[in-house]
Amino acid sequence: SQQGEEDPQALSIQEGENATMNCSYKTSINNLQWYRQNSGRGLVHLILIRSNEREKHSGRLRVTLDTSKKSSSLLITASRAADTASYFCATGQGAQKLVFGQGTRLTINP
Amino acid sequence: EAGVVQSPRYKIIEKKQPVAFWCNPISGHNTLYWYLQNLGQGPELLIRYENEEAVDDSQLPKDRFSAERLKGVDSTLKIQPAELGDSAVYLCASSLHTGPQYEQYFGPGTRLTVT
């Protein structure tokens, strides 16, 4: 079963615009990770945010976490064509498990 | 540094036939994962190994799926017999240690088509 629900399921924007994707989850978590998957490839880790953190940055990526609302958002600023991919949140549950959401398909139009 | 290697990349078989997937994790990574990914969905864990021990196989359909990780390095995932519903991408991942605080490194996956 999948824990996280990404919203929107699909997003299409113009190159240079910002893209925001949201992830909601149901149970308590230790941390939350975001992954990117380009077409036909495996997933690549983008960023991890711990449950006691509220915001984290990495290059053009900004992740926020609101544990009271059980939600996280991923912001990609100044989008590029190469950002076209599916983005997944994965929640760390208990001591061992990482559970992935269904993903947001992002398309950057030139 | 070499990433996670999987083979084959693509496999087409007829239903009721057996199939096997192979994975070589990143050197030194103790934990290995097999995931199933259906089209338009996120990966779902099938089995997790810590070294050579399968520590979480609760989602593995044991009537037809089996896996092994001999010597705690390479791993194989087998389906026998395959069913139409097994068509999916099978992803292998590894991490340095076990725990959701560790980044997982994924291979490119094996796309299985059962006809």
Coordinates of C-alpha atoms in Angstrom, one line a residue:
Chain A
S1 CA 0.0 0.0 0.0
Q2 CA 1.2 3.5 -0.7
Q3 CA 1.3 6.1 2.0
G4 CA 1.8 9.4 0.3
E5 CA -0.5 11.2 -2.1
E6 CA 1.0 13.7 -4.5
D7 CA -0.9 16.6 -5.8
P8 CA -1.3 17.4 -8.6
Q9 CA -0.9 14.1 -10.4
A10 CA 0.3 16.0 -13.5
L11 CA 1.7 19.5 -13.9
S12 CA 2.7 21.3 -17.1
I13 CA 4.4 24.7 -17.0
Q14 CA 6.6 26.9 -19.2
E15 CA 10.3 26.8 -18.9
G16 CA 11.5 29.4 -16.3
E17 CA 8.4 29.2 -14.2
N18 CA 8.3 27.7 -10.7
A19 CA 6.8 24.2 -10.1
T20 CA 5.2 23.2 -6.8
M21 CA 4.2 19.7 -5.9
N22 CA 2.6 18.6 -2.7
C23 CA 2.6 15.4 -0.8
S24 CA 0.2 14.3 2.0
Y25 CA 0.6 11.3 4.2
K26 CA -1.4 9.6 6.8
T27 CA 0.8 8.2 9.6
S28 CA 3.6 9.7 11.7
I29 CA 7.0 9.8 10.0
N30 CA 10.6 10.0 10.9
N31 CA 11.6 11.8 7.7
L32 CA 10.4 12.5 4.2
Q33 CA 12.4 12.1 1.0
W34 CA 11.8 13.4 -2.5
Y35 CA 12.9 11.4 -5.6
R36 CA 12.9 12.2 -9.3
Q37 CA 12.4 9.6 -12.1
N38 CA 13.2 10.5 -15.7
S39 CA 11.4 8.5 -18.3
G40 CA 12.5 4.9 -18.5
R41 CA 15.1 5.3 -15.7
G42 CA 15.4 4.5 -12.0
L43 CA 14.7 7.0 -9.2
V44 CA 17.3 9.5 -8.1
H45 CA 17.3 10.9 -4.6
L46 CA 16.8 14.7 -4.4
I47 CA 16.5 15.7 -0.8
L48 CA 15.7 14.4 2.7
I49 CA 13.9 16.4 5.4
R50 CA 13.7 15.2 8.9
S51 CA 10.5 15.3 11.0
N52 CA 12.0 18.1 13.2
E53 CA 12.8 20.3 10.2
R54 CA 10.4 22.7 8.6
E55 CA 12.3 23.7 5.4
K56 CA 15.3 22.6 3.5
H57 CA 17.1 23.9 0.3
S58 CA 19.2 22.3 -2.3
G59 CA 20.1 24.3 -5.3
R60 CA 16.9 25.2 -7.1
L61 CA 14.9 22.9 -4.8
R62 CA 13.0 23.9 -1.7
V63 CA 11.2 21.4 0.5
T64 CA 8.9 22.2 3.3
L65 CA 7.4 19.9 5.9
D66 CA 4.3 20.5 8.1
T67 CA 3.9 17.5 10.4
S68 CA 0.8 19.0 12.0
K69 CA -0.9 18.9 8.5
K70 CA 1.0 15.7 7.5
S71 CA 2.1 17.4 4.3
S72 CA 5.2 18.4 2.4
S73 CA 5.8 20.5 -0.7
L74 CA 8.6 20.5 -3.3
L75 CA 9.3 23.7 -5.1
I76 CA 11.5 23.8 -8.2
T77 CA 12.5 27.4 -9.1
A78 CA 13.4 28.6 -12.6
S79 CA 12.4 25.3 -14.2
R80 CA 14.4 23.8 -17.1
A81 CA 13.5 21.3 -19.8
A82 CA 15.7 18.8 -18.0
D83 CA 13.4 19.0 -14.9
T84 CA 10.7 17.1 -16.9
A85 CA 10.2 13.9 -14.9
S86 CA 8.0 12.2 -12.3
Y87 CA 8.6 13.3 -8.7
F88 CA 7.8 11.0 -5.8
C89 CA 7.7 11.7 -2.1
A90 CA 8.7 8.8 0.2
T91 CA 7.9 8.7 3.9
G92 CA 10.2 7.1 6.4
Q93 CA 8.0 5.0 8.8
G94 CA 9.2 3.4 11.9
A95 CA 12.7 2.2 12.0
Q96 CA 13.0 0.5 8.7
K97 CA 10.5 1.3 6.0
L98 CA 10.4 3.9 3.2
V99 CA 7.0 4.2 1.5
F100 CA 6.6 5.9 -1.8
G101 CA 3.6 8.0 -3.1
Q102 CA 2.1 7.8 -6.5
G103 CA 4.1 10.7 -8.0
T104 CA 3.6 13.9 -9.8
R105 CA 4.4 14.0 -13.6
L106 CA 6.0 17.3 -14.3
T107 CA 6.3 18.6 -17.9
I108 CA 8.4 21.6 -18.7
N109 CA 7.4 23.2 -22.0
P110 CA 10.1 25.2 -24.0
Chain B
E1 CA 31.7 4.8 -8.8
A2 CA 29.4 2.3 -10.5
G3 CA 25.7 2.5 -9.7
V4 CA 23.2 -0.2 -9.1
V5 CA 23.3 -2.6 -12.1
Q6 CA 20.3 -4.5 -13.3
S7 CA 19.8 -7.0 -16.1
P8 CA 18.1 -7.6 -18.3
R9 CA 16.6 -4.1 -19.0
Y10 CA 13.7 -5.6 -20.9
K11 CA 12.1 -9.0 -20.9
I12 CA 9.1 -10.3 -22.8
I13 CA 7.7 -13.7 -21.9
E14 CA 4.6 -15.7 -22.3
K15 CA 2.4 -16.3 -19.3
K16 CA 3.2 -19.4 -17.2
Q17 CA 6.9 -19.1 -18.1
P18 CA 9.6 -18.4 -15.5
V19 CA 11.7 -15.3 -15.5
A20 CA 14.6 -14.0 -13.4
F21 CA 16.0 -10.6 -12.7
W22 CA 19.5 -9.9 -11.5
C23 CA 20.8 -7.0 -9.5
N24 CA 24.3 -5.9 -8.4
P25 CA 24.2 -3.2 -5.7
I26 CA 26.7 -0.5 -5.1
S27 CA 29.8 -1.9 -3.5
G28 CA 29.7 -1.8 0.3
H29 CA 25.9 -1.3 0.6
N30 CA 24.5 -3.6 3.1
T31 CA 20.9 -3.2 2.3
L32 CA 19.2 -4.3 -0.9
Y33 CA 15.6 -3.7 -2.0
W34 CA 13.4 -5.1 -4.7
Y35 CA 10.5 -2.9 -5.8
L36 CA 7.7 -3.3 -8.2
Q37 CA 6.5 -0.3 -10.1
N38 CA 3.3 -0.3 -12.1
L39 CA 2.7 2.3 -14.8
G40 CA 1.9 5.7 -13.3
Q41 CA 2.5 4.5 -9.8
G42 CA 5.2 4.8 -7.2
P43 CA 7.5 1.9 -6.3
E44 CA 6.1 -0.7 -3.9
L45 CA 8.5 -2.7 -1.8
L46 CA 8.6 -6.5 -2.5
I47 CA 11.6 -7.5 -0.3
R48 CA 14.4 -6.0 1.7
Y49 CA 17.7 -7.7 2.5
E50 CA 20.2 -6.8 5.2
N51 CA 23.3 -8.5 4.0
E52 CA 22.1 -11.9 3.0
E53 CA 19.1 -12.0 5.3
A54 CA 15.6 -11.2 4.0
V55 CA 14.3 -9.0 6.8
D56 CA 11.1 -7.8 5.2
D57 CA 9.3 -9.9 2.6
S58 CA 5.8 -9.3 3.7
Q59 CA 4.7 -7.9 0.3
L60 CA 6.4 -10.7 -1.7
P61 CA 3.8 -13.1 -3.3
K62 CA 5.5 -16.2 -2.1
D63 CA 3.4 -18.6 -4.1
R64 CA 5.2 -17.5 -7.3
F65 CA 7.9 -15.0 -6.4
S66 CA 11.3 -15.9 -4.8
A67 CA 14.4 -14.0 -4.2
E68 CA 17.9 -14.7 -2.9
R69 CA 21.0 -12.7 -2.1
L70 CA 23.9 -15.1 -1.9
K71 CA 27.0 -13.8 0.0
G72 CA 25.2 -10.6 0.7
V73 CA 26.1 -9.0 -2.6
D74 CA 24.2 -9.8 -5.9
S75 CA 20.6 -10.7 -5.8
T76 CA 18.1 -12.4 -8.1
L77 CA 14.3 -12.1 -8.1
K78 CA 12.4 -14.9 -9.8
I79 CA 8.8 -15.3 -10.9
Q80 CA 7.5 -18.8 -11.6
P81 CA 5.1 -19.0 -13.3
A82 CA 4.5 -15.5 -14.6
E83 CA 1.0 -14.1 -14.9
L84 CA -0.3 -11.3 -17.1
G85 CA -0.6 -9.0 -14.0
D86 CA 3.1 -9.3 -13.3
S87 CA 3.8 -6.9 -16.2
A88 CA 5.6 -4.0 -14.6
V89 CA 9.0 -2.5 -13.9
Y90 CA 11.1 -4.3 -11.3
L91 CA 13.5 -1.9 -9.6
C92 CA 16.4 -2.8 -7.5
A93 CA 17.9 -0.4 -5.0
S94 CA 20.6 -0.4 -2.3
S95 CA 21.6 1.7 0.6
L96 CA 24.6 1.9 2.9
H97 CA 22.6 0.8 5.9
T98 CA 19.0 0.0 6.8
G99 CA 16.6 2.7 7.8
P100 CA 14.5 5.4 6.2
Q101 CA 17.1 8.0 7.0
Y102 CA 19.4 6.6 4.4
E103 CA 19.2 7.5 0.7
Q104 CA 18.4 4.7 -1.6
Y105 CA 20.2 4.3 -4.9
F106 CA 18.1 2.8 -7.7
G107 CA 19.0 0.8 -10.7
P108 CA 17.4 1.5 -14.1
G109 CA 14.9 -1.4 -13.6
T110 CA 13.8 -4.3 -15.7
R111 CA 10.6 -3.8 -17.7
L112 CA 8.7 -7.1 -17.8
T113 CA 6.0 -7.7 -20.3
V114 CA 3.9 -10.9 -19.9
T115 CA 1.9 -11.9 -23.0

